[in-house]
mmCIF file of C-alpha atoms in Angstrom:
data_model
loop_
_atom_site.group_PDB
_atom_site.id
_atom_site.type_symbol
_atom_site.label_atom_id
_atom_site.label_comp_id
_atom_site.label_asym_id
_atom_site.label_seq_id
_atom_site.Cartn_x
_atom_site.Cartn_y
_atom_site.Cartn_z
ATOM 1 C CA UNK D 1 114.415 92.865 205.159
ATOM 2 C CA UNK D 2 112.329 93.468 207.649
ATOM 3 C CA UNK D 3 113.951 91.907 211.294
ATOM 4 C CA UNK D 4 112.577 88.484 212.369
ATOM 5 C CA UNK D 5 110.760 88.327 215.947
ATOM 6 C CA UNK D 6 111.937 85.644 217.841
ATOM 7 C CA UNK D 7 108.416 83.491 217.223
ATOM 8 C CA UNK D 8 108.833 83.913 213.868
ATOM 9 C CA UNK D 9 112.887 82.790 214.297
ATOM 10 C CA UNK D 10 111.455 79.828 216.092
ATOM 11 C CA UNK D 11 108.583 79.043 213.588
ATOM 12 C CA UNK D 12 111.139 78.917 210.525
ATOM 13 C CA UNK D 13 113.540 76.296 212.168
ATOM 14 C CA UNK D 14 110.576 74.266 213.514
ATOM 15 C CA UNK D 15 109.864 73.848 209.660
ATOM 16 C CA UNK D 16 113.295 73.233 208.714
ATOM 17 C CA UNK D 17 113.668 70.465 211.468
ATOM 18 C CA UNK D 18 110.584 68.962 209.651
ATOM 19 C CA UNK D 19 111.472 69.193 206.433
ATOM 20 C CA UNK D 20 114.650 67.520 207.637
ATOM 21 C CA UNK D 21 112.481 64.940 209.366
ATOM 22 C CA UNK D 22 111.621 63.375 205.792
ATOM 23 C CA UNK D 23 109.137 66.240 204.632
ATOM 24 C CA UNK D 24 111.607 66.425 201.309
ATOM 25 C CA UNK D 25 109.553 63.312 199.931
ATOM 26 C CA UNK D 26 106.276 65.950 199.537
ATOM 27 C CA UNK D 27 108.292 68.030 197.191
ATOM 28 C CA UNK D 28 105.864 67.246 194.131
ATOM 29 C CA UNK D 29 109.260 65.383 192.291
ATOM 30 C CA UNK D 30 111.686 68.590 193.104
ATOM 31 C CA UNK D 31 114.184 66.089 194.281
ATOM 32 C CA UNK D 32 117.257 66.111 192.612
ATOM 33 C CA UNK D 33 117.545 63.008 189.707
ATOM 34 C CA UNK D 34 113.691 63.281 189.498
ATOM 35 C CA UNK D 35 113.917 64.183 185.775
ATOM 36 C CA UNK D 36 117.623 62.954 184.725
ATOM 37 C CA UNK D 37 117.017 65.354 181.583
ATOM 38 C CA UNK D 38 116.859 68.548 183.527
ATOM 39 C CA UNK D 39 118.886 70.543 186.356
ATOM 40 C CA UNK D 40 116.295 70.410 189.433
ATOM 41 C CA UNK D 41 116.762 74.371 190.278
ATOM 42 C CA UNK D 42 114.916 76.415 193.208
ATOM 43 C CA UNK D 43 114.651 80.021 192.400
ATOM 44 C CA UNK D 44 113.868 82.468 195.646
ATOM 45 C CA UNK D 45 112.167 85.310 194.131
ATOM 46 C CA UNK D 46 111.249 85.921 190.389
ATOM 47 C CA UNK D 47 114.259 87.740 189.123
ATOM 48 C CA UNK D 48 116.312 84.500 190.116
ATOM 49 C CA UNK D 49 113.635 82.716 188.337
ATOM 50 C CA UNK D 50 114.439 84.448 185.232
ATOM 51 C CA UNK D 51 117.633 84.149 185.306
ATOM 52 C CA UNK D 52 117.710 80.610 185.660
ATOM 53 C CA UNK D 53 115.049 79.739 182.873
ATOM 54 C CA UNK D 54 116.901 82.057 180.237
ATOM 55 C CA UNK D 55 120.231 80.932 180.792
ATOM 56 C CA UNK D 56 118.959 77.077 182.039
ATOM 57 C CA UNK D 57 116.233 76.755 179.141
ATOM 58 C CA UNK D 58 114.954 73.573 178.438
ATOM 59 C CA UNK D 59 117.798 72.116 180.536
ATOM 60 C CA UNK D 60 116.610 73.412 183.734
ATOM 61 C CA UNK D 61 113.188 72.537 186.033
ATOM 62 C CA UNK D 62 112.793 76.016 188.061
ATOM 63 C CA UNK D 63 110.727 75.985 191.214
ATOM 64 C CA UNK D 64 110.286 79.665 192.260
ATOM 65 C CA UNK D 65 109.807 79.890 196.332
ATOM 66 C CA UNK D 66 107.744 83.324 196.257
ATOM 67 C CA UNK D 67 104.591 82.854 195.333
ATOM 68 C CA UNK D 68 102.918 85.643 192.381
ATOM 69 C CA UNK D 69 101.504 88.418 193.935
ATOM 70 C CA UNK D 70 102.947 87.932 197.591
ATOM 71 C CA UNK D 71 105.958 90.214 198.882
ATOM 72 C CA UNK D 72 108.559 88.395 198.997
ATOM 73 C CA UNK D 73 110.906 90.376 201.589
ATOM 74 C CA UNK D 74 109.208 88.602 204.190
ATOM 75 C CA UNK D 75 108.513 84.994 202.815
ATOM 76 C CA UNK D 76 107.962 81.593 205.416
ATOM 77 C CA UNK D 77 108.824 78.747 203.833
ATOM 78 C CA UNK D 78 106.301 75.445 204.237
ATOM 79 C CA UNK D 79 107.240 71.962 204.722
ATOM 80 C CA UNK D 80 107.170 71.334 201.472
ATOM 81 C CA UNK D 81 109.319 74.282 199.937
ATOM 82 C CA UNK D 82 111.992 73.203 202.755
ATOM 83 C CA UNK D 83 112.092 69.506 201.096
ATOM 84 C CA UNK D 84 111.995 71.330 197.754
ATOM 85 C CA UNK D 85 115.433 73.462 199.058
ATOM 86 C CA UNK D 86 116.195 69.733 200.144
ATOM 87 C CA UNK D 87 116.596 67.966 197.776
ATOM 88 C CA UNK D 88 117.319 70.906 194.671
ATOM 89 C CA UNK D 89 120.812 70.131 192.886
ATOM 90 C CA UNK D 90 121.154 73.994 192.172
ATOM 91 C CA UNK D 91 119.662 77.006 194.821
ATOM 92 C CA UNK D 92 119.784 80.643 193.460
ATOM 93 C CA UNK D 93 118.957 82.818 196.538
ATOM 94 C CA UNK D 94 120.479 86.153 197.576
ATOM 95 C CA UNK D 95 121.672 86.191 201.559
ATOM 96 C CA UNK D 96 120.045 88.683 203.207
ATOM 97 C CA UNK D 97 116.761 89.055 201.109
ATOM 98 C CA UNK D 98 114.963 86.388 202.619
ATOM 99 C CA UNK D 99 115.385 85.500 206.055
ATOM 100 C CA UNK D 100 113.535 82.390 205.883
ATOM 101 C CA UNK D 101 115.279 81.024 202.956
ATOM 102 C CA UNK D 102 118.429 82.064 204.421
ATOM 103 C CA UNK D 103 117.460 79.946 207.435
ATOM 104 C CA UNK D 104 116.725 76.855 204.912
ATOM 105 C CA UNK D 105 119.709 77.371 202.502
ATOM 106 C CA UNK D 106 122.187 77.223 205.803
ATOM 107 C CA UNK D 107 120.380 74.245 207.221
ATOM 108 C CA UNK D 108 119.598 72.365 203.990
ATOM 109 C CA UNK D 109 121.974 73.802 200.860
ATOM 110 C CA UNK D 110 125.145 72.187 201.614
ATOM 111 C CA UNK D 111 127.448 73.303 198.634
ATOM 112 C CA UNK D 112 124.339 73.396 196.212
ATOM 113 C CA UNK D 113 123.455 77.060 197.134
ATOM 114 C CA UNK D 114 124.707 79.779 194.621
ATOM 115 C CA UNK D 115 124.573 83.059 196.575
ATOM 116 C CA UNK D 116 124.394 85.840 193.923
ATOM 117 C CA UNK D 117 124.977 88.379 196.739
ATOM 118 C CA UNK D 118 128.339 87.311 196.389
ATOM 119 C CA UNK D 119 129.041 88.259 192.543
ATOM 120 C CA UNK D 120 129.271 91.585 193.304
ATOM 121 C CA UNK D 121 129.857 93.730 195.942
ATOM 122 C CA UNK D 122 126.127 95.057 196.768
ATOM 123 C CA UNK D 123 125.684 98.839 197.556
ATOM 124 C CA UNK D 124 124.993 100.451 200.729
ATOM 125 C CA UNK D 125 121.201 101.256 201.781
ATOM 126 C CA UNK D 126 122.300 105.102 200.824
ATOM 127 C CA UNK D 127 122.743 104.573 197.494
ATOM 128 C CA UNK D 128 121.255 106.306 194.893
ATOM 129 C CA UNK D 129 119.789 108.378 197.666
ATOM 130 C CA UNK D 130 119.226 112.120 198.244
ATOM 131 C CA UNK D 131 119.998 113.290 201.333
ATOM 132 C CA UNK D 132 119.972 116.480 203.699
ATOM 133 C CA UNK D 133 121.407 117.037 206.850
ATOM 134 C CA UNK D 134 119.653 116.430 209.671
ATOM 135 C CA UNK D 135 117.059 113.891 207.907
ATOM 136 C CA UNK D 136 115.743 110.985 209.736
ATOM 137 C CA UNK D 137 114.546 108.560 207.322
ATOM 138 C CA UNK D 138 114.136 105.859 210.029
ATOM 139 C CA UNK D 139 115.524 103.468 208.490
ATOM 140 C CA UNK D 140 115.838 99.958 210.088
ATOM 141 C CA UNK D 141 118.770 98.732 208.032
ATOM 142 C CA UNK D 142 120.772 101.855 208.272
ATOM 143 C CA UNK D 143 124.732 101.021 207.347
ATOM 144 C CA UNK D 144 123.234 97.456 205.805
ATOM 145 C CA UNK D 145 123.027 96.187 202.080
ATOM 146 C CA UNK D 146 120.803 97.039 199.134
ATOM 147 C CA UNK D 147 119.623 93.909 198.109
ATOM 148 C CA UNK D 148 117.747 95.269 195.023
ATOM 149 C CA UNK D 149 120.804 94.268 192.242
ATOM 150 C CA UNK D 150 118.450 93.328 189.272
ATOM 151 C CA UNK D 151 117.743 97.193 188.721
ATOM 152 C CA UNK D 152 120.774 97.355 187.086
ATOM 153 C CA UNK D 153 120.575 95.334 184.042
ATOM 154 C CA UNK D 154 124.497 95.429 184.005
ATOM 155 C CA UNK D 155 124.898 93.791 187.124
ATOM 156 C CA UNK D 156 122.103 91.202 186.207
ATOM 157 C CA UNK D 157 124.274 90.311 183.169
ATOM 158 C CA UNK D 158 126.888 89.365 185.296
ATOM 159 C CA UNK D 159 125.713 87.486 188.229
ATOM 160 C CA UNK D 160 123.574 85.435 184.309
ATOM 161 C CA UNK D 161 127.319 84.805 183.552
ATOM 162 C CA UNK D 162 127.813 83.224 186.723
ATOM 163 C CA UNK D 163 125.317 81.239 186.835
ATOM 164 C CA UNK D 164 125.630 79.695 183.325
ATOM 165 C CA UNK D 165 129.449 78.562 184.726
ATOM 166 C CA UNK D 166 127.285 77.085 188.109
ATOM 167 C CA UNK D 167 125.233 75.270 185.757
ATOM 168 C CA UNK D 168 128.018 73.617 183.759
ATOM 169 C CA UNK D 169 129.379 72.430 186.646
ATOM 170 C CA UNK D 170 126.262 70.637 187.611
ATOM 171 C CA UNK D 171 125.691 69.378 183.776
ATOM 172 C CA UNK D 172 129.303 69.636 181.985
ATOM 173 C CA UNK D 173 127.864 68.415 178.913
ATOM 174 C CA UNK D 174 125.568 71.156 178.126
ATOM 175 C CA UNK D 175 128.152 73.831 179.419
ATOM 176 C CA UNK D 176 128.347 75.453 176.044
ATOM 177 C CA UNK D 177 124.751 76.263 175.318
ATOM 178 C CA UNK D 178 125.117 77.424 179.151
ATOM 179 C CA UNK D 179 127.095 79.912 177.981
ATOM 180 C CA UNK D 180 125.646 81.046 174.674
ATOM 181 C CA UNK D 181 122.416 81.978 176.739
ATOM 182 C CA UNK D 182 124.146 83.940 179.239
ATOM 183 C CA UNK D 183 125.768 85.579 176.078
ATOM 184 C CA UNK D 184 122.627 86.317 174.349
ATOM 185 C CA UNK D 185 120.881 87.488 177.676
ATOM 186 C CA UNK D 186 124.141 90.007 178.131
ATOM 187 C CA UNK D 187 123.150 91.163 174.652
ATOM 188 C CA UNK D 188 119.554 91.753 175.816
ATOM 189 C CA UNK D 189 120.333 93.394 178.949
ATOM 190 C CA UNK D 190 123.169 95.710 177.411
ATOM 191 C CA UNK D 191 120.462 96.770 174.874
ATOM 192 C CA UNK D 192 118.265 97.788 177.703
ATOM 193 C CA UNK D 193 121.037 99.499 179.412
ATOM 194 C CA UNK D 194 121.948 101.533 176.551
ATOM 195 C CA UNK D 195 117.608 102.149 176.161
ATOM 196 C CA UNK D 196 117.945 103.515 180.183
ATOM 197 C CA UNK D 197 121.006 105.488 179.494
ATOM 198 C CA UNK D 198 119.479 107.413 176.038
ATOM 199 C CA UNK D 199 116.049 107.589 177.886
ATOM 200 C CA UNK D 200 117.190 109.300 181.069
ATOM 201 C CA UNK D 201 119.907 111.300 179.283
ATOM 202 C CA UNK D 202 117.774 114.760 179.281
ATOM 203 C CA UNK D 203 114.811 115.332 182.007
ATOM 204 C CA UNK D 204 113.897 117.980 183.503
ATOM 205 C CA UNK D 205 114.183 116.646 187.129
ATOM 206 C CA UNK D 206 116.267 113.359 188.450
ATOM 207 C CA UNK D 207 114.480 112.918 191.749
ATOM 208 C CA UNK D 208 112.163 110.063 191.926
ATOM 209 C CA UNK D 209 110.084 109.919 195.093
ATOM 210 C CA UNK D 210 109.371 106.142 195.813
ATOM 211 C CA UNK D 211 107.148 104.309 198.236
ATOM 212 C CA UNK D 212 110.422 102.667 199.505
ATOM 213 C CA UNK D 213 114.058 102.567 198.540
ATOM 214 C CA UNK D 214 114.317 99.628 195.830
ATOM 215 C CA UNK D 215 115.534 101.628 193.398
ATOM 216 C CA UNK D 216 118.679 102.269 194.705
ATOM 217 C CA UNK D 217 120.849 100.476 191.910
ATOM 218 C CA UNK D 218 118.625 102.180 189.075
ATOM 219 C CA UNK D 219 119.593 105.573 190.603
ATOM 220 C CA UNK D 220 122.917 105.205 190.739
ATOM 221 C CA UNK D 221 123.687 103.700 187.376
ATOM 222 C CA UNK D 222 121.497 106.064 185.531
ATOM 223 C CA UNK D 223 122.242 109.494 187.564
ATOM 224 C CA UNK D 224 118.771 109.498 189.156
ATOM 225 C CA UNK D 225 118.687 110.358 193.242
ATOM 226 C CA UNK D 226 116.158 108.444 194.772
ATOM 227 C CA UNK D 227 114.253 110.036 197.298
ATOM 228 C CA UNK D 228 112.465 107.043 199.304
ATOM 229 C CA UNK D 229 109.326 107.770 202.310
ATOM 230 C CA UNK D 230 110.269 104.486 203.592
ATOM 231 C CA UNK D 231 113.096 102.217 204.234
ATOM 232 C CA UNK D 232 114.189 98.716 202.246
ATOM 233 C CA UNK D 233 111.311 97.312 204.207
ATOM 234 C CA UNK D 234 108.501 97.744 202.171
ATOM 235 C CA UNK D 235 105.884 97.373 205.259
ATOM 236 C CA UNK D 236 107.585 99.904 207.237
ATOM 237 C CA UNK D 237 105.089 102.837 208.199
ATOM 238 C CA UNK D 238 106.787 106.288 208.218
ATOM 239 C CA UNK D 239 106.880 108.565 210.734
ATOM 240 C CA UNK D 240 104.518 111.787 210.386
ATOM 241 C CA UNK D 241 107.604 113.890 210.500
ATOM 242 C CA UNK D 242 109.419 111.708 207.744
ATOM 243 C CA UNK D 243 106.148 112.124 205.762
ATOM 244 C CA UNK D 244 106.303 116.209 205.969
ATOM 245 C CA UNK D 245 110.141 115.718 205.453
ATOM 246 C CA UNK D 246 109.459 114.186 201.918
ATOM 247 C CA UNK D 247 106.569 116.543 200.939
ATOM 248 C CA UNK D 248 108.694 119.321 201.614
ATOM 249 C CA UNK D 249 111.989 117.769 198.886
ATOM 250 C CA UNK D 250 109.583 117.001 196.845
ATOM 251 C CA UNK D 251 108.231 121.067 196.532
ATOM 252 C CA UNK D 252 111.323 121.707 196.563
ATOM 253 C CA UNK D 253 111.994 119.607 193.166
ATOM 254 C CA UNK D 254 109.012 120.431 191.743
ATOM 255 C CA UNK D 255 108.139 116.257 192.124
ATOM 256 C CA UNK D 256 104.619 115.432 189.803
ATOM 257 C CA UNK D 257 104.256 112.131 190.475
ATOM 258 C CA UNK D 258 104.914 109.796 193.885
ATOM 259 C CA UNK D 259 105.939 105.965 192.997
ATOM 260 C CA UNK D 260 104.634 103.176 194.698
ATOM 261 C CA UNK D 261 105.204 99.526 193.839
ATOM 262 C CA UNK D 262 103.089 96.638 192.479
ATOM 263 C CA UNK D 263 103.121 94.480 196.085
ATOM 264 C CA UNK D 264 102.441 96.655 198.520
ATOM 265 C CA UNK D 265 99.775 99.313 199.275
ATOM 266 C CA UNK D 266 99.565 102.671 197.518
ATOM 267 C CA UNK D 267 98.491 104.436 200.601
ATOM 268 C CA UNK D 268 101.243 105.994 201.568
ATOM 269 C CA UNK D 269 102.485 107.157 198.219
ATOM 270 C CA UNK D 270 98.768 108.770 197.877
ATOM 271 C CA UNK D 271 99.110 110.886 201.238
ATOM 272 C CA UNK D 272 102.502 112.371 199.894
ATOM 273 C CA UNK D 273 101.084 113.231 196.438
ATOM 274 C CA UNK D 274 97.480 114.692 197.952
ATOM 275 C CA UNK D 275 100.031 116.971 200.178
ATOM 276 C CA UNK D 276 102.259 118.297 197.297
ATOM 277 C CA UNK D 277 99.258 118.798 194.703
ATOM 278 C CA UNK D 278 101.326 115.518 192.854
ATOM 279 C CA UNK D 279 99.611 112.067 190.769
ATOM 280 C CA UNK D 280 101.220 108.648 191.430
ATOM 281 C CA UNK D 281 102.356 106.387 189.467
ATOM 282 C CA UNK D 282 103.607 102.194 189.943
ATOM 283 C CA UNK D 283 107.510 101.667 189.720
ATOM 284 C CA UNK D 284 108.351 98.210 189.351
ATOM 285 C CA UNK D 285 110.703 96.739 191.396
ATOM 286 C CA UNK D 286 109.975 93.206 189.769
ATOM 287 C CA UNK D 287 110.783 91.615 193.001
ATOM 288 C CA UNK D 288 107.708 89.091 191.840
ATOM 289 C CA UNK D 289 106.776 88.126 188.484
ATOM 290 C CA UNK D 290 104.967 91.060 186.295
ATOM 291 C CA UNK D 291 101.967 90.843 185.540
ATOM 292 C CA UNK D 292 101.924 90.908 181.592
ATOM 293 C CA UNK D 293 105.594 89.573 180.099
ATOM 294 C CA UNK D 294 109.412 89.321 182.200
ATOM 295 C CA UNK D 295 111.750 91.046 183.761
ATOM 296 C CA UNK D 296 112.666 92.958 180.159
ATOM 297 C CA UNK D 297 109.100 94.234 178.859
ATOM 298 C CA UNK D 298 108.681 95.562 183.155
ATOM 299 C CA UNK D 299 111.924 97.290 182.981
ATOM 300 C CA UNK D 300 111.030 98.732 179.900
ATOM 301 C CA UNK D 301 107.452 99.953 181.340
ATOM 302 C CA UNK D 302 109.409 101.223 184.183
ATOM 303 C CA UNK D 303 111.459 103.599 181.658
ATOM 304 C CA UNK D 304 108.544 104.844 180.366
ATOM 305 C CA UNK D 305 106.916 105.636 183.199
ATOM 306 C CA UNK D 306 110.106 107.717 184.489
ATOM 307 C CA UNK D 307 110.178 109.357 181.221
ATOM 308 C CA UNK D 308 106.887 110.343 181.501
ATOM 309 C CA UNK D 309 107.661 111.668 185.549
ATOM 310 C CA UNK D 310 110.790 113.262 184.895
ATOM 311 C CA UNK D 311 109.614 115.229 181.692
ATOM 312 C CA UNK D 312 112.611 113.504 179.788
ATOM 313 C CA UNK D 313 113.095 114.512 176.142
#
């Protein structure tokens, strides 16, 4: 969440005051009561997305905000995705992620915004972390949130069980099958919990050195420590000294591979792995949509892959 300048502050409203101004019309039919058969839902970043389509089905129309293959931490919204946040019935955003659609949801989503930030209590930036006294990770959010919930399937079941009740509210009358595909979702993501937990019962090392710390929910519910060369903000450059800081913890863990994500550039992870003799490897933090499959089949390549790091039997 990387911290707005004030032209940037300025630019965002500017587009909200349009889309205000009667820029909702050029929503391509997002309006709400465009399609009386379907819930009119916008989704802010792909894990959202999923949620809503699996538990919404073919009683929901979702417009995802963030486009595929752009980062999503630091989305602007155009005219025409403010008149789509317009004129939604049903917003699924999570305060804090997005500035931007923040910005929109508090000048545009009235009571149709469903926070999911608010489900659960979210973790501290710490989290899942390894740390040594003295360290400086340079951190921007230091003492904030973790927004990264979805990397623990358990919590994503729950904030899917919330939604479904959201949904009803909107369209009582298909309330129950609502429910029975947040039910059968829980059942998926349990199963991949209980896949994490066997997988990442025995390895031979828990540290996972990551490009930044996203993975602060998967560490903690599966016993890894997370060891991150950046901050939440993926764009953030490290310091050189931060950079020798995590070369030398991950010697000192005996660390073969350096994780860096699908969105942003490897470059960093590469200069940490040529300096500890390590390979790198992509960690999914499915902030946008995967490339091949969902949100399942990418957490299930992300096991793998940490299987594979960790030497896990």
């Amino acid at each position: 969440m990387t911290v707005r300048s004030a032209p940037r502050a300025l630019a965002a409203a500017t587009v909200a005051l349009l889309g205000l101004g009667g820029l909702a019309a050029c929503s391509d039919g997002g309006g709400g009561g465009s399609d009386p058969d379907r819930v009119d839902v916008v989704a802010a970043f792909y894990p959202l997305q999923f949620l809503a389509e699996k538990i919404g089905g073919d009683a929901v129309r979702v417009t995802n905000l963030a486009k595929p293959g752009a980062e999503p931490h630091d989305l602007e919204l155009n005219p025409r995705q403010v008149g789509q946040v317009a004129d939604a019935e049903l917003i699924i955003y999570l305060t804090g992620f997005q500035p931007a659609v923040d910005e929109a949801v508090e000048q545009n989503g009235g009571d149709r915004a469903f926070d999911v930030a608010g489900v659960q209590p979210l973790l501290d930036t710490a989290a899942g972390g390894h740390e040594h006294e003295g360290e400086e990770h340079g951190h921007e959010e230091s003492g904030g949130k973790d927004p990264h919930l979805w990397l623990d399937p358990t919590r994503l079941a729950t904030v899917g069980d919330r939604l479904a009740e959201r949904l009803a509210k909107i369209d009582p009358d298909r309330a129950a099958d609502f429910t029975a595909r947040a039910a059968a979702l829980r059942t998926e993501l349990t199963g991949l919990d209980a896949d994490y937990t066997r997988g990442l019962a025995t390895c031979q090392r828990r540290e996972i050195v990551t490009s930044h710390t996203a993975f602060g929910y998967l560490a903690e519910h599966y016993r890894l420590e997370q060891v991150g060369i950046t901050g939440l903000s993926p764009d953030a450059e490290p310091s050189p000294q931060r950079l020798a800081e995590v070369a030398k913890e991950a010697r000192e863990h005996g660390a073969t591979t350096i994780f860096f994500e699908t969105l942003v550039s490897p470059k960093v992870a590469e200069t940490v792995a040529r300096e500890v003799g390590a390979k790198t490897a992509v960690l999914d933090p499915i902030e946008g949509p995967p490339a091949d499959g969902d949100y399942l089949s990418a957490m299930r390549a992300n096991l793998q892959t940490l299987r594979t790091a960790l030497d896990c039997s």
